[in-house]
Amino acid sequence: MSIGQTAFLAALRLRVGSQIGASDWAMVDQERIDRFAAATGDHQFVHVDPVRAAAETPYGGTVAHGYLTLAMLGGALGEVLPVHPCVRAVLNLGADKVRFLAPVRAGARIRGVFILNGVGALPENKAALRLAATVEVTEAGAEAARPALSAELTLMLVFSGDADAAEAAARGDPQTAHVQL
């Protein structure tokens, strides 16, 4: 590993146990739910039929698919994950202990909140990050957001072979150093 990569991992390790960020709020409207239903083939009425869902469920209308809520974590994480010029790609290795804690009603807003739980070096110029993720949901008239989903995420960082960019970042070169920790 280059000096820049080592420094980046060391900076991340200092953040273990702390929140790395909360994404912006994203609307989960009926159109988004319907598009997810079309993409997955899951057209259960509780998701796509507002009239029937209002009449036959305790939710007062349709709710988002749990897997839609889980899938939206990717975009939310992209908003808050620290970036560095020595990282070429961030790959999702999986989600463990996924729990759907509360329904996300059509028209609600959600955001992802992430805590860094671990950082480890991997072979072949890579590293692994473990994150605790919570999706918070808020609805019109609600006093506070509540958790809708929790999961443990594992990501793989693939480092660039560009030692010059990594070394410049390690020196604090303003042209390349944009670590957001």
XYZ file of C-alpha atoms in Angstrom:
181
model
C 0.000 0.000 0.000
C 1.111 3.524 -0.703
C 1.636 6.137 1.985
C -1.609 7.859 0.907
C -3.614 4.656 1.163
C -2.134 3.839 4.566
C -2.846 7.371 5.802
C -6.436 7.196 4.537
C -7.044 3.880 6.334
C -5.442 5.257 9.505
C -7.756 8.291 9.354
C -10.756 5.986 8.905
C -9.667 3.820 11.848
C -9.763 6.923 14.049
C -13.465 7.215 13.171
C -14.419 3.645 14.171
C -17.390 3.811 16.514
C -18.514 7.205 15.309
C -21.176 8.388 12.911
C -19.715 9.146 9.507
C -22.807 10.957 8.370
C -26.496 11.184 7.625
C -27.737 11.559 4.083
C -30.215 14.114 2.849
C -33.883 13.213 3.145
C -35.327 11.419 0.097
C -39.015 11.225 -0.794
C -40.558 7.774 -1.169
C -43.592 8.621 -3.276
C -46.039 6.292 -4.988
C -44.285 6.713 -8.333
C -41.006 5.416 -6.872
C -42.825 2.490 -5.230
C -44.590 1.655 -8.516
C -41.281 1.752 -10.444
C -39.715 -0.619 -7.898
C -42.725 -2.944 -8.209
C -42.304 -2.949 -11.995
C -38.570 -3.644 -11.722
C -38.980 -6.522 -9.259
C -42.344 -7.961 -10.248
C -43.646 -7.499 -6.684
C -47.074 -5.982 -7.299
C -48.647 -6.874 -3.940
C -51.604 -4.537 -3.345
C -50.120 -3.163 -0.115
C -47.512 -1.473 -2.328
C -49.376 -0.533 -5.520
C -53.102 -0.131 -4.787
C -53.685 2.919 -2.554
C -57.447 2.422 -2.300
C -57.294 -1.250 -1.345
C -54.298 -0.700 0.965
C -56.229 2.049 2.773
C -59.225 -0.234 3.209
C -57.480 -3.512 4.062
C -54.282 -2.649 5.951
C -53.512 -0.784 9.162
C -51.253 1.664 7.278
C -53.925 3.956 5.826
C -52.481 3.525 2.320
C -49.612 1.943 0.480
C -46.170 1.267 1.924
C -42.797 0.908 0.246
C -41.298 -2.516 -0.270
C -38.791 -3.328 2.452
C -36.244 -4.086 -0.244
C -36.815 -0.667 -1.817
C -35.936 0.882 1.530
C -32.831 -1.325 1.722
C -31.843 -0.518 -1.874
C -32.019 3.218 -1.205
C -29.179 2.830 1.302
C -26.725 2.695 -1.622
C -27.502 6.234 -2.736
C -27.646 7.490 0.829
C -24.244 5.980 1.574
C -22.794 7.589 -1.532
C -23.665 10.988 -0.062
C -21.728 10.469 3.168
C -18.912 8.002 2.498
C -15.493 9.637 2.839
C -13.766 10.043 -0.518
C -10.087 10.014 -1.321
C -8.194 10.132 -4.633
C -6.524 6.802 -3.916
C -9.901 4.990 -3.922
C -10.807 3.809 -7.416
C -14.045 1.994 -6.542
C -16.324 1.145 -3.640
C -18.101 -2.199 -3.934
C -20.967 -3.544 -1.837
C -20.053 -6.938 -0.391
C -23.338 -7.472 1.425
C -25.764 -6.655 4.171
C -26.153 -8.645 7.379
C -28.732 -8.513 10.142
C -31.243 -6.605 8.007
C -34.323 -5.740 10.028
C -37.440 -3.938 8.811
C -38.500 -2.006 11.900
C -41.368 0.185 10.695
C -43.343 0.683 7.495
C -42.397 3.457 5.088
C -45.692 4.878 3.884
C -46.031 6.404 0.426
C -45.219 10.094 0.761
C -42.784 9.628 3.648
C -39.181 10.798 3.586
C -36.208 8.636 4.536
C -32.509 9.119 5.118
C -29.571 6.870 5.900
C -27.471 7.265 9.044
C -24.144 5.429 9.127
C -21.721 4.475 11.891
C -18.287 3.124 11.010
C -17.794 -0.156 12.888
C -14.566 -1.429 11.412
C -11.761 -0.960 8.889
C -9.447 -3.685 7.670
C -6.783 -4.079 5.009
C -7.373 -6.783 2.401
C -4.952 -8.371 -0.063
C -4.443 -7.003 -3.577
C -4.651 -3.279 -2.789
C -8.093 -3.376 -1.141
C -9.714 -2.649 2.218
C -12.986 -3.556 3.919
C -15.326 -1.249 5.813
C -18.065 -2.414 8.198
C -20.912 0.018 8.808
C -24.034 0.048 10.937
C -26.800 1.559 8.833
C -30.151 2.881 9.962
C -32.880 4.179 7.697
C -34.893 6.834 9.469
C -38.398 7.705 8.297
C -40.431 10.846 8.855
C -43.946 11.641 7.737
C -46.006 14.803 7.531
C -47.212 15.691 11.000
C -44.687 13.453 12.774
C -42.818 15.015 15.669
C -39.606 13.077 15.072
C -38.029 10.572 12.729
C -38.082 6.917 13.727
C -35.992 3.951 12.580
C -37.515 2.008 9.686
C -34.619 -0.345 8.907
C -31.319 -1.417 10.408
C -28.516 -3.386 8.767
C -24.814 -4.101 8.950
C -23.080 -3.312 5.654
C -19.731 -4.519 4.354
C -17.973 -2.519 1.635
C -14.752 -3.126 -0.236
C -12.521 -0.218 -1.200
C -10.406 -0.839 -4.294
C -7.393 1.412 -4.307
C -5.970 3.081 -7.368
C -2.605 2.062 -8.683
C -1.862 5.769 -9.154
C 0.808 6.261 -6.522
C 1.342 9.892 -7.556
C -2.251 10.881 -6.694
C -2.130 8.929 -3.445
C 1.209 10.444 -2.431
C 0.042 13.983 -3.284
C -3.049 13.447 -1.158
C -0.902 12.228 1.730
C 1.157 15.432 1.506
C -2.028 17.518 1.575
C -1.772 18.741 -2.022
C -4.883 20.928 -2.455
C -5.294 19.704 -6.037
C -5.922 16.115 -4.971
C -6.476 15.916 -1.220
C -10.205 15.907 -0.587
C -10.615 13.488 2.259
C -13.908 14.141 4.001
C -13.558 12.646 7.447
